[in-house]
Coordinates of N, CA and C and ligand atoms in Angstrom, one line a residue:
M7 N -64.4 95.9 24.7 CA -65.5 95.3 23.9 C -66.8 96.0 24.2
I8 N -67.5 96.5 23.2 CA -68.8 97.0 23.5 C -69.8 96.1 22.8
S9 N -70.8 95.6 23.5 CA -71.9 95.0 22.8 C -73.2 95.9 23.0
T10 N -73.8 96.1 21.9 CA -74.9 97.1 21.9 C -76.3 96.3 22.0
G11 N -76.6 96.0 23.3 CA -77.8 95.3 23.6 C -79.0 96.1 23.2
T12 N -79.0 97.4 23.3 CA -80.1 98.3 23.0 C -79.6 99.2 21.9
E13 N -80.2 99.2 20.8 CA -79.6 100.0 19.6 C -79.5 101.5 20.0
G14 N -78.3 101.9 19.9 CA -78.0 103.4 20.2 C -78.2 103.7 21.6
G15 N -78.9 102.9 22.4 CA -79.0 103.1 23.8 C -80.0 104.2 24.3
K16 N -80.6 105.0 23.4 CA -81.5 106.0 23.8 C -82.9 105.8 23.3
R17 N -83.8 106.5 23.9 CA -85.2 106.4 23.6 C -85.8 107.7 23.2
E18 N -86.6 107.7 22.1 CA -87.3 108.9 21.7 C -88.2 109.4 22.9
G19 N -88.1 110.7 23.1 CA -89.0 111.3 24.2 C -88.5 111.0 25.6
S20 N -87.4 110.3 25.8 CA -87.0 110.1 27.2 C -86.2 111.3 27.7
T21 N -85.9 111.3 29.0 CA -85.2 112.4 29.6 C -83.7 112.1 29.7
Y22 N -83.2 111.4 28.7 CA -81.8 110.9 28.7 C -80.9 112.1 28.8
V23 N -80.0 112.1 29.7 CA -79.0 113.2 29.9 C -77.6 112.6 29.7
P24 N -76.9 113.1 28.7 CA -75.5 112.5 28.4 C -74.6 112.9 29.6
A25 N -73.3 112.4 29.5 CA -72.4 112.4 30.6 C -72.2 113.8 31.2
L26 N -72.1 114.8 30.4 CA -71.8 116.2 30.9 C -73.0 117.1 30.5
G27 N -74.2 116.6 30.4 CA -75.4 117.4 30.1 C -75.6 117.6 28.7
L28 N -74.6 118.0 27.9 CA -74.7 118.3 26.5 C -73.7 117.3 25.8
R29 N -74.2 116.7 24.7 CA -73.4 115.7 24.0 C -72.1 116.2 23.5
V30 N -72.0 117.4 23.1 CA -70.8 118.0 22.5 C -69.7 118.0 23.6
L31 N -70.1 118.0 24.9 CA -69.1 118.1 26.0 C -68.6 116.8 26.4
T32 N -69.1 115.7 25.9 CA -68.7 114.3 26.3 C -67.2 114.1 26.3
P33 N -66.5 114.5 25.2 CA -65.0 114.3 25.2 C -64.3 115.0 26.4
L34 N -65.0 116.0 27.0 CA -64.3 116.8 28.1 C -64.7 116.2 29.4
Y35 N -65.5 115.1 29.4 CA -66.0 114.6 30.7 C -65.0 114.3 31.7
D36 N -64.0 113.5 31.3 CA -63.0 113.0 32.3 C -62.2 114.1 32.9
R37 N -61.8 115.1 32.1 CA -61.1 116.2 32.5 C -61.9 117.0 33.5
A38 N -63.2 117.2 33.2 CA -64.1 118.0 34.1 C -64.3 117.4 35.4
V39 N -64.5 116.0 35.4 CA -64.6 115.3 36.7 C -63.4 115.4 37.5
A40 N -62.2 115.2 36.9 CA -61.0 115.2 37.6 C -60.8 116.6 38.3
L41 N -61.1 117.7 37.6 CA -60.9 119.0 38.1 C -61.9 119.4 39.2
T42 N -63.1 118.8 39.2 CA -64.2 119.4 40.0 C -64.7 118.5 41.1
T43 N -64.4 117.2 41.1 CA -65.1 116.3 42.1 C -64.3 115.6 43.1
R44 N -63.0 116.0 43.3 CA -62.2 115.2 44.2 C -62.3 113.7 43.9
E45 N -62.1 113.4 42.6 CA -62.4 112.1 42.1 C -61.8 111.0 42.8
R46 N -60.5 111.1 43.1 CA -59.7 110.0 43.7 C -60.4 109.6 45.1
R47 N -60.7 110.7 45.8 CA -61.3 110.5 47.1 C -62.6 109.8 47.0
F48 N -63.5 110.3 46.2 CA -64.9 109.6 46.2 C -64.9 108.3 45.6
R49 N -64.1 108.1 44.5 CA -64.0 106.8 43.9 C -63.3 105.8 44.8
G50 N -62.3 106.2 45.4 CA -61.5 105.3 46.3 C -62.4 104.9 47.5
A51 N -63.2 105.8 48.0 CA -64.1 105.5 49.1 C -65.2 104.5 48.6
L52 N -65.7 104.7 47.4 CA -66.8 103.8 46.9 C -66.2 102.4 46.7
I53 N -65.0 102.3 46.1 CA -64.4 101.0 45.9 C -64.1 100.3 47.2
A54 N -63.6 101.1 48.2 CA -63.3 100.5 49.5 C -64.6 99.9 50.1
Q55 N -65.7 100.6 50.0 CA -66.9 100.0 50.7 C -67.6 98.9 49.9
A56 N -67.3 98.9 48.6 CA -68.0 97.9 47.7 C -67.2 96.6 47.5
V57 N -65.9 96.7 47.3 CA -65.1 95.6 47.0 C -64.4 95.0 48.2
T58 N -65.2 94.2 48.9 CA -64.7 93.7 50.2 C -64.1 92.3 50.2
R59 N -64.2 91.7 49.0 CA -63.5 90.4 48.9 C -63.2 90.1 47.5
P60 N -62.4 89.1 47.2 CA -62.0 88.8 45.8 C -63.2 88.1 45.1
E61 N -63.1 87.9 43.8 CA -63.9 87.1 43.0 C -65.4 87.5 42.9
L62 N -65.6 88.8 43.1 CA -67.0 89.3 43.0 C -67.5 89.5 41.6
D63 N -68.7 89.3 41.3 CA -69.4 89.6 40.1 C -70.0 91.0 40.2
I64 N -69.5 92.0 39.5 CA -69.9 93.4 39.7 C -70.4 94.0 38.4
L65 N -71.5 94.8 38.6 CA -72.0 95.6 37.5 C -71.8 97.1 37.8
D66 N -71.2 97.8 36.9 CA -71.1 99.3 37.0 C -72.2 99.9 36.2
L67 N -73.2 100.4 36.9 CA -74.4 100.9 36.3 C -74.2 102.4 35.9
G68 N -74.4 102.7 34.6 CA -74.2 104.1 34.1 C -72.7 104.4 34.2
C69 N -71.9 103.4 33.6 CA -70.4 103.4 33.8 C -69.8 104.6 33.1
G70 N -70.4 105.2 32.1 CA -69.8 106.3 31.4 C -68.5 106.0 30.8
T71 N -67.5 106.8 31.0 CA -66.1 106.6 30.4 C -65.3 105.5 31.1
G72 N -66.0 104.8 32.1 CA -65.3 103.6 32.6 C -64.3 103.8 33.7
S73 N -64.3 105.0 34.3 CA -63.2 105.3 35.3 C -63.4 104.4 36.5
L74 N -64.6 104.2 37.0 CA -64.9 103.4 38.2 C -64.6 101.9 37.8
T75 N -65.1 101.5 36.7 CA -65.0 100.1 36.2 C -63.5 99.7 36.2
I76 N -62.7 100.6 35.6 CA -61.3 100.3 35.4 C -60.6 100.4 36.8
G77 N -61.0 101.3 37.6 CA -60.5 101.5 39.0 C -60.7 100.2 39.8
I78 N -61.9 99.6 39.7 CA -62.2 98.4 40.5 C -61.4 97.2 40.0
K79 N -61.3 97.1 38.7 CA -60.5 96.0 38.1 C -59.1 96.1 38.4
R80 N -58.6 97.3 38.5 CA -57.1 97.5 38.8 C -56.9 97.2 40.3
R81 N -57.9 97.6 41.2 CA -57.7 97.4 42.6 C -57.9 95.9 42.9
E82 N -58.8 95.2 42.3 CA -59.0 93.8 42.6 C -59.2 93.0 41.3
P83 N -58.1 92.6 40.7 CA -58.1 92.0 39.3 C -59.0 90.7 39.3
S84 N -59.3 90.1 40.4 CA -60.1 88.9 40.4 C -61.6 89.2 40.2
T85 N -62.0 90.4 40.2 CA -63.4 90.7 40.0 C -63.8 90.5 38.6
R86 N -65.0 90.0 38.4 CA -65.6 90.0 37.0 C -66.5 91.2 36.9
I87 N -66.1 92.2 36.2 CA -66.9 93.4 36.2 C -67.3 93.8 34.8
V88 N -68.5 94.3 34.7 CA -69.1 94.7 33.4 C -69.6 96.1 33.6
G89 N -69.3 97.0 32.7 CA -69.9 98.3 32.7 C -71.1 98.4 31.7
V90 N -72.1 99.1 32.1 CA -73.3 99.3 31.2 C -73.6 100.8 31.2
D91 N -73.9 101.3 30.0 CA -74.3 102.7 29.8 C -75.2 102.8 28.6
G92 N -76.0 103.8 28.5 CA -76.9 104.0 27.4 C -76.3 104.7 26.2
D93 N -75.1 105.1 26.3 CA -74.5 106.0 25.3 C -73.3 105.3 24.6
P94 N -73.4 104.9 23.4 CA -72.3 104.2 22.7 C -71.1 105.0 22.6
E95 N -71.3 106.4 22.5 CA -70.1 107.3 22.3 C -69.2 107.2 23.6
V96 N -69.9 107.3 24.7 CA -69.1 107.3 26.0 C -68.4 105.9 26.2
L97 N -69.1 104.9 25.7 CA -68.5 103.5 25.8 C -67.3 103.3 24.9
R98 N -67.3 104.0 23.8 CA -66.1 104.0 23.0 C -64.9 104.6 23.7
I99 N -65.1 105.6 24.5 CA -64.0 106.2 25.3 C -63.6 105.2 26.4
A100 N -64.6 104.6 27.0 CA -64.3 103.6 28.1 C -63.5 102.5 27.5
T101 N -63.8 102.0 26.3 CA -63.1 100.9 25.7 C -61.6 101.3 25.5
R102 N -61.5 102.5 24.9 CA -60.1 103.0 24.7 C -59.3 103.1 26.0
K103 N -60.0 103.6 27.0 CA -59.2 103.8 28.3 C -58.9 102.4 28.9
A104 N -59.8 101.4 28.8 CA -59.5 100.1 29.3 C -58.3 99.5 28.6
A105 N -58.3 99.7 27.3 CA -57.2 99.1 26.5 C -55.8 99.8 26.9
A106 N -55.9 101.1 27.1 CA -54.7 101.8 27.5 C -54.2 101.4 28.9
A107 N -55.2 101.1 29.7 CA -54.8 100.6 31.1 C -54.5 99.1 31.1
E108 N -54.6 98.5 30.0 CA -54.3 97.0 29.9 C -55.1 96.2 30.8
V109 N -56.4 96.6 30.9 CA -57.4 95.7 31.7 C -58.4 95.2 30.7
L110 N -58.8 94.0 30.9 CA -59.8 93.4 30.0 C -61.2 93.5 30.6
L111 N -62.0 94.3 30.0 CA -63.3 94.7 30.5 C -64.4 94.5 29.4
A112 N -65.6 94.2 29.9 CA -66.7 94.2 28.9 C -67.6 95.4 29.2
F113 N -68.0 96.1 28.2 CA -69.0 97.2 28.3 C -70.2 96.9 27.4
D114 N -71.4 97.1 28.0 CA -72.6 96.8 27.3 C -73.4 98.1 27.1
C115 N -74.0 98.3 26.0 CA -74.8 99.5 25.7 C -76.3 99.2 26.0
A116 N -76.8 99.7 27.0 CA -78.2 99.4 27.4 C -78.7 100.4 28.4
L117 N -80.0 100.6 28.4 CA -80.6 101.5 29.4 C -80.9 100.9 30.7
A118 N -80.9 101.7 31.7 CA -80.9 101.2 33.1 C -82.3 100.6 33.5
H119 N -83.3 100.9 32.7 CA -84.6 100.4 33.1 C -84.9 99.0 32.4
E120 N -84.0 98.6 31.6 CA -84.1 97.3 30.9 C -82.7 96.7 30.8
L121 N -82.1 96.3 31.8 CA -80.8 95.7 31.8 C -80.8 94.4 31.2
P122 N -79.8 94.1 30.3 CA -79.7 92.8 29.6 C -79.1 91.7 30.3
Y123 N -79.4 91.5 31.6 CA -78.8 90.5 32.4 C -79.9 89.7 33.1
A124 N -79.7 88.4 33.3 CA -80.6 87.6 34.1 C -80.7 88.1 35.5
G125 N -81.8 87.8 36.2 CA -81.9 88.1 37.6 C -80.8 87.4 38.4
A126 N -80.4 88.0 39.5 CA -79.5 87.4 40.4 C -78.1 87.0 39.8
S127 N -77.6 88.0 38.9 CA -76.4 87.7 38.2 C -75.1 88.3 38.9
F128 N -75.4 89.3 39.8 CA -74.2 90.0 40.4 C -74.2 90.0 41.9
D129 N -73.0 90.1 42.5 CA -72.8 90.3 43.9 C -72.9 91.7 44.3
R130 N -72.5 92.6 43.4 CA -72.5 94.0 43.6 C -73.0 94.8 42.4
V131 N -73.8 95.8 42.6 CA -74.0 96.8 41.6 C -73.4 98.1 42.2
V132 N -72.5 98.7 41.4 CA -71.9 99.9 41.8 C -72.3 101.0 40.8
S133 N -72.4 102.2 41.3 CA -72.8 103.3 40.4 C -72.3 104.6 40.9
S134 N -71.7 105.4 40.0 CA -71.2 106.7 40.4 C -71.7 107.8 39.5
L135 N -72.2 108.9 40.1 CA -72.6 110.1 39.3 C -73.6 109.7 38.3
F136 N -74.5 108.8 38.5 CA -75.4 108.3 37.5 C -76.9 108.6 37.9
F137 N -77.3 108.3 39.1 CA -78.8 108.5 39.4 C -79.3 109.9 39.1
H138 N -78.4 110.9 39.3 CA -78.9 112.3 39.1 C -79.2 112.6 37.6
H139 N -79.0 111.6 36.7 CA -79.3 111.8 35.3 C -80.8 111.4 35.0
L140 N -81.4 110.8 36.0 CA -82.8 110.2 35.8 C -83.9 110.9 36.5
T141 N -85.0 111.0 35.9 CA -86.2 111.5 36.6 C -86.6 110.5 37.8
W142 N -87.5 110.9 38.6 CA -87.8 110.0 39.8 C -88.3 108.7 39.3
Q143 N -89.2 108.7 38.2 CA -89.7 107.5 37.7 C -88.6 106.6 37.2
S144 N -87.7 107.2 36.4 CA -86.6 106.4 35.9 C -85.6 105.9 37.0
K145 N -85.5 106.8 38.0 CA -84.7 106.3 39.2 C -85.3 105.1 39.8
Q146 N -86.7 105.1 39.9 CA -87.4 103.9 40.5 C -87.1 102.7 39.6
Q147 N -87.2 102.8 38.3 CA -87.0 101.7 37.4 C -85.5 101.2 37.5
A148 N -84.6 102.1 37.6 CA -83.2 101.7 37.6 C -82.9 101.0 39.0
A149 N -83.5 101.5 40.1 CA -83.3 100.8 41.4 C -83.9 99.4 41.3
A150 N -85.1 99.3 40.7 CA -85.7 98.0 40.6 C -84.9 97.0 39.8
E151 N -84.3 97.5 38.7 CA -83.4 96.7 37.9 C -82.1 96.3 38.7
A152 N -81.6 97.2 39.4 CA -80.4 96.9 40.2 C -80.7 95.8 41.2
Y153 N -81.9 95.9 41.8 CA -82.4 94.9 42.8 C -82.5 93.5 42.1
R154 N -83.1 93.6 40.9 CA -83.4 92.3 40.2 C -82.1 91.6 39.8
V155 N -81.1 92.3 39.3 CA -79.9 91.6 38.9 C -78.9 91.2 40.0
L156 N -79.2 91.8 41.2 CA -78.4 91.4 42.4 C -78.8 90.0 42.9
R157 N -77.8 89.3 43.4 CA -78.2 88.0 44.1 C -78.7 88.4 45.5
P158 N -79.5 87.5 46.0 CA -79.9 87.7 47.4 C -78.7 87.9 48.3
G159 N -78.7 88.9 49.1 CA -77.5 89.2 50.0 C -76.5 90.2 49.2
G160 N -76.7 90.4 47.9 CA -75.9 91.3 47.2 C -76.1 92.7 47.5
E161 N -75.2 93.6 47.2 CA -75.2 95.0 47.6 C -75.1 96.0 46.5
L162 N -75.8 97.1 46.7 CA -75.8 98.2 45.8 C -74.9 99.3 46.5
H163 N -73.9 99.8 45.7 CA -73.1 100.9 46.3 C -73.1 102.1 45.3
V164 N -73.5 103.2 45.8 CA -73.7 104.4 45.0 C -73.0 105.6 45.5
A165 N -72.3 106.3 44.6 CA -71.8 107.6 44.9 C -72.5 108.6 44.0
D166 N -73.2 109.6 44.5 CA -73.9 110.5 43.7 C -74.1 111.8 44.5
W167 N -74.5 112.8 43.8 CA -74.9 114.1 44.4 C -75.9 113.8 45.5
G168 N -75.7 114.3 46.7 CA -76.6 114.1 47.8 C -77.0 115.4 48.5
R169 N -77.6 115.2 49.7 CA -77.9 116.4 50.4 C -76.7 117.3 50.7
P170 N -76.7 118.6 50.4 CA -75.5 119.4 50.6 C -75.1 119.5 52.1
S171 N -73.8 119.5 52.4 CA -73.4 119.6 53.8 C -73.6 121.0 54.3
G172 N -73.9 122.0 53.5 CA -74.1 123.4 53.9 C -74.5 124.3 52.8
P173 N -74.8 125.6 53.1 CA -75.3 126.5 52.0 C -74.3 126.7 50.9
T174 N -73.0 126.6 51.2 CA -72.1 126.8 50.0 C -72.2 125.6 49.1
M175 N -72.2 124.4 49.6 CA -72.4 123.2 48.8 C -73.7 123.3 48.0
R176 N -74.7 123.8 48.6 CA -76.0 123.9 47.9 C -75.9 124.9 46.7
A177 N -75.2 126.0 47.0 CA -75.0 127.1 45.9 C -74.2 126.5 44.8
L178 N -73.1 125.8 45.1 CA -72.3 125.3 44.1 C -73.0 124.3 43.2
F179 N -73.9 123.6 43.8 CA -74.6 122.5 43.1 C -75.5 123.1 42.0
L180 N -75.8 124.4 42.0 CA -76.6 125.1 41.0 C -75.9 124.9 39.6
I181 N -74.5 124.8 39.6 CA -73.8 124.6 38.4 C -74.2 123.2 37.7
V182 N -74.2 122.2 38.6 CA -74.6 120.9 38.1 C -76.1 120.9 37.6
Q183 N -76.9 121.6 38.3 CA -78.3 121.7 37.9 C -78.5 122.5 36.6
A184 N -77.6 123.5 36.3 CA -77.7 124.2 35.1 C -77.3 123.3 33.9
L185 N -76.3 122.4 34.2 CA -75.8 121.5 33.1 C -76.8 120.3 32.9
D186 N -77.1 119.6 34.0 CA -77.9 118.4 33.9 C -79.4 118.5 34.1
G187 N -79.8 119.7 34.5 CA -81.3 119.9 34.6 C -81.7 119.8 36.1
V188 N -82.8 120.5 36.4 CA -83.4 120.5 37.8 C -84.2 119.2 38.0
A189 N -85.0 118.8 36.9 CA -85.9 117.7 37.1 C -85.3 116.4 37.6
T190 N -84.1 116.2 37.1 CA -83.4 114.9 37.4 C -82.5 115.0 38.7
T191 N -82.2 116.2 39.1 CA -81.2 116.4 40.1 C -81.8 116.8 41.5
R192 N -83.1 117.2 41.5 CA -83.7 117.8 42.7 C -83.9 116.7 43.8
D193 N -84.2 115.4 43.3 CA -84.3 114.4 44.3 C -83.0 114.1 45.0
N194 N -81.9 114.1 44.2 CA -80.6 113.9 44.8 C -80.3 114.9 45.9
V195 N -80.5 116.2 45.6 CA -80.1 117.3 46.5 C -81.0 117.3 47.7
A196 N -82.2 116.8 47.5 CA -83.1 116.6 48.7 C -82.8 115.4 49.5
G197 N -81.8 114.7 49.2 CA -81.4 113.5 50.0 C -82.3 112.4 49.9
R198 N -83.0 112.2 48.7 CA -84.0 111.2 48.6 C -83.6 109.8 48.1
L199 N -82.3 109.7 47.8 CA -81.9 108.4 47.2 C -82.1 107.2 48.2
P200 N -81.8 107.4 49.5 CA -82.1 106.3 50.4 C -83.6 105.8 50.4
E201 N -84.5 106.8 50.3 CA -85.9 106.5 50.2 C -86.2 105.7 48.9
L202 N -85.5 106.0 47.9 CA -85.7 105.3 46.6 C -85.3 103.8 46.8
F203 N -84.1 103.6 47.4 CA -83.6 102.3 47.5 C -84.5 101.4 48.5
V204 N -85.0 102.0 49.5 CA -85.9 101.3 50.4 C -87.2 100.9 49.7
A205 N -87.7 101.8 48.9 CA -88.9 101.5 48.2 C -88.7 100.4 47.1
A206 N -87.5 100.3 46.6 CA -87.2 99.2 45.7 C -87.1 97.8 46.4
G207 N -87.0 97.8 47.7 CA -87.0 96.5 48.4 C -85.6 96.3 49.1
F208 N -84.7 97.3 49.0 CA -83.4 97.1 49.7 C -83.6 97.3 51.2
E209 N -82.7 96.6 51.9 CA -82.6 96.8 53.4 C -81.2 97.3 53.7
Q210 N -81.1 97.6 55.0 CA -79.8 98.2 55.5 C -79.3 99.3 54.6
V211 N -80.2 100.2 54.3 CA -79.8 101.4 53.4 C -79.2 102.4 54.3
V212 N -77.9 102.7 54.0 CA -77.2 103.7 54.8 C -76.4 104.6 54.0
Q213 N -76.2 105.9 54.5 CA -75.2 106.8 53.8 C -73.9 106.5 54.6
E214 N -72.9 106.1 53.9 CA -71.6 105.7 54.5 C -70.8 106.9 54.8
G215 N -71.0 108.0 54.0 CA -70.2 109.2 54.2 C -70.5 110.2 53.0
H216 N -69.7 111.2 53.0 CA -69.9 112.2 51.9 C -68.5 112.9 51.6
V217 N -68.4 113.4 50.4 CA -67.2 114.2 50.0 C -67.7 115.5 49.5
D218 N -67.2 116.6 50.1 CA -67.5 117.9 49.6 C -66.6 118.3 48.4
T219 N -67.2 118.8 47.3 CA -66.4 119.1 46.1 C -66.7 120.5 45.7
S220 N -66.0 120.9 44.6 CA -66.3 122.2 44.1 C -67.6 122.4 43.3
L221 N -68.4 121.3 43.3 CA -69.7 121.3 42.6 C -70.8 120.9 43.5
G222 N -70.5 120.6 44.8 CA -71.5 120.2 45.7 C -71.1 119.0 46.5
T223 N -72.0 118.4 47.2 CA -71.7 117.2 48.1 C -72.0 115.9 47.4
I224 N -71.0 115.0 47.3 CA -71.2 113.7 46.8 C -71.5 112.8 48.0
A225 N -72.6 112.1 48.0 CA -72.9 111.1 49.1 C -72.6 109.7 48.7
L226 N -72.2 108.9 49.6 CA -71.9 107.5 49.4 C -72.9 106.6 50.1
Y227 N -73.6 105.8 49.3 CA -74.7 105.0 49.9 C -74.4 103.5 49.7
R228 N -75.0 102.8 50.7 CA -74.9 101.3 50.6 C -76.3 100.8 50.8
A229 N -76.7 99.7 50.1 CA -78.0 99.1 50.3 C -77.8 97.6 50.0
R230 N -78.7 96.8 50.7 CA -78.5 95.3 50.5 C -79.8 94.7 50.1
R231 N -79.7 93.8 49.1 CA -80.8 93.0 48.7 C -81.0 91.9 49.8
P232 N -82.2 91.8 50.4 CA -82.4 90.7 51.4 C -82.1 89.3 50.9
E233 N -81.6 88.5 51.8 CA -81.4 87.0 51.5 C -82.7 86.4 51.1
Ligands
LIG324 C1 -72.3 111.7 34.7 S1 -72.0 110.3 33.8 C2 -71.3 109.2 35.0 C3 -70.4 108.2 34.4 C4 -69.6 107.4 35.4 N1 -70.4 106.5 36.2 C5 -68.6 108.2 36.2 O1 -68.6 108.0 37.4 O2 -67.9 109.0 35.7 C6 -73.7 109.6 33.7 C7 -73.8 108.5 32.7 O3 -75.1 107.9 32.8 C8 -75.5 107.6 31.5 N2 -76.9 107.4 31.4 C9 -77.8 108.5 31.5 N3 -79.1 108.0 31.5 C10 -79.0 106.6 31.4 C11 -79.9 105.5 31.3 N4 -81.2 105.8 31.4 N5 -79.4 104.3 31.2 C12 -78.1 104.0 31.1 N6 -77.2 105.0 31.1 C13 -77.6 106.3 31.3 C14 -74.9 108.6 30.6 O4 -74.7 108.1 29.2 C15 -73.6 108.9 31.3 O5 -72.5 108.2 30.7

C-alpha cells in the first residue's frame, strides 16, 4: 500500500537525488546494490543491532525499494514497520516486492524533512544508504525529524557510506560520488554523521562497525533519543 502524503514527494529546486543518482537507473537499483555493497552483510548487521525485541514500532526512513523494510518484517514478523520515501516510483517497486514476499507492509510517500507522523510514534528509526542523498542542511532536518518521531528512549540505526577504512575504499567511493554527487556525499565520507546526530539531540551516538564494499566503506551507527 502506498499513501502519498506529499504529492509526488519531490520539491522544486531541492537537491533530491533518486535511488541510483539518475531516475532512469531506478529499475536497476536492487541489482546494483546486490552486486556492489555486500548487501546481506550490512543489512543483516543493521537489523541485528536495531531489532532487539519483538513488537517494535519501526520507521524505515528513505526506504527506497523496501529491501530493509521487508528484511525486518521477515526477521521479526511482530514488528509494526512503515517505509517512507520521497519517490513514488521507487515505492511502487517496494510494494510489488512486499507482495511477492507475502509480507503486509505500509509505504508512505513523503520527504524526510516533513514526516507525516506524530511525535513519539516509533521505537526505532532505521535507515540504509539514505543520508548520503541529502545536503548537510537536509541531513540536519532529517535527523531532527527522526528525533521528533522517536519515543523517548527510542533509537536511530543507520547504515550509510562513512569514513573509508583506507585509501582503496576512498578511491572506490569516487564512483558513488560521480553518481550521487559530491555535495551530498562529502559529509558521509568525512565521517560526520555522528556529529549530525549529536547536534540533533541524540545521545550514546556510536559507530557499531563497518563493512568494506566494492564502492567504499559502509558505516553502521546507533543513536538514542534521551528519556
Ligand atoms: C540509495 S536509496 C536507498 C534506499 C533503501 N534505503 C536501501 O537501503 O536500499 C536512497 C533513497 O532515498 C530517497 N530520498 C532521497 N532524498 C529523499 C528525501 N529528501 N526524503 C525522502 N526520501 C528521499 C530516494 O528516493 C531513494 O529511494
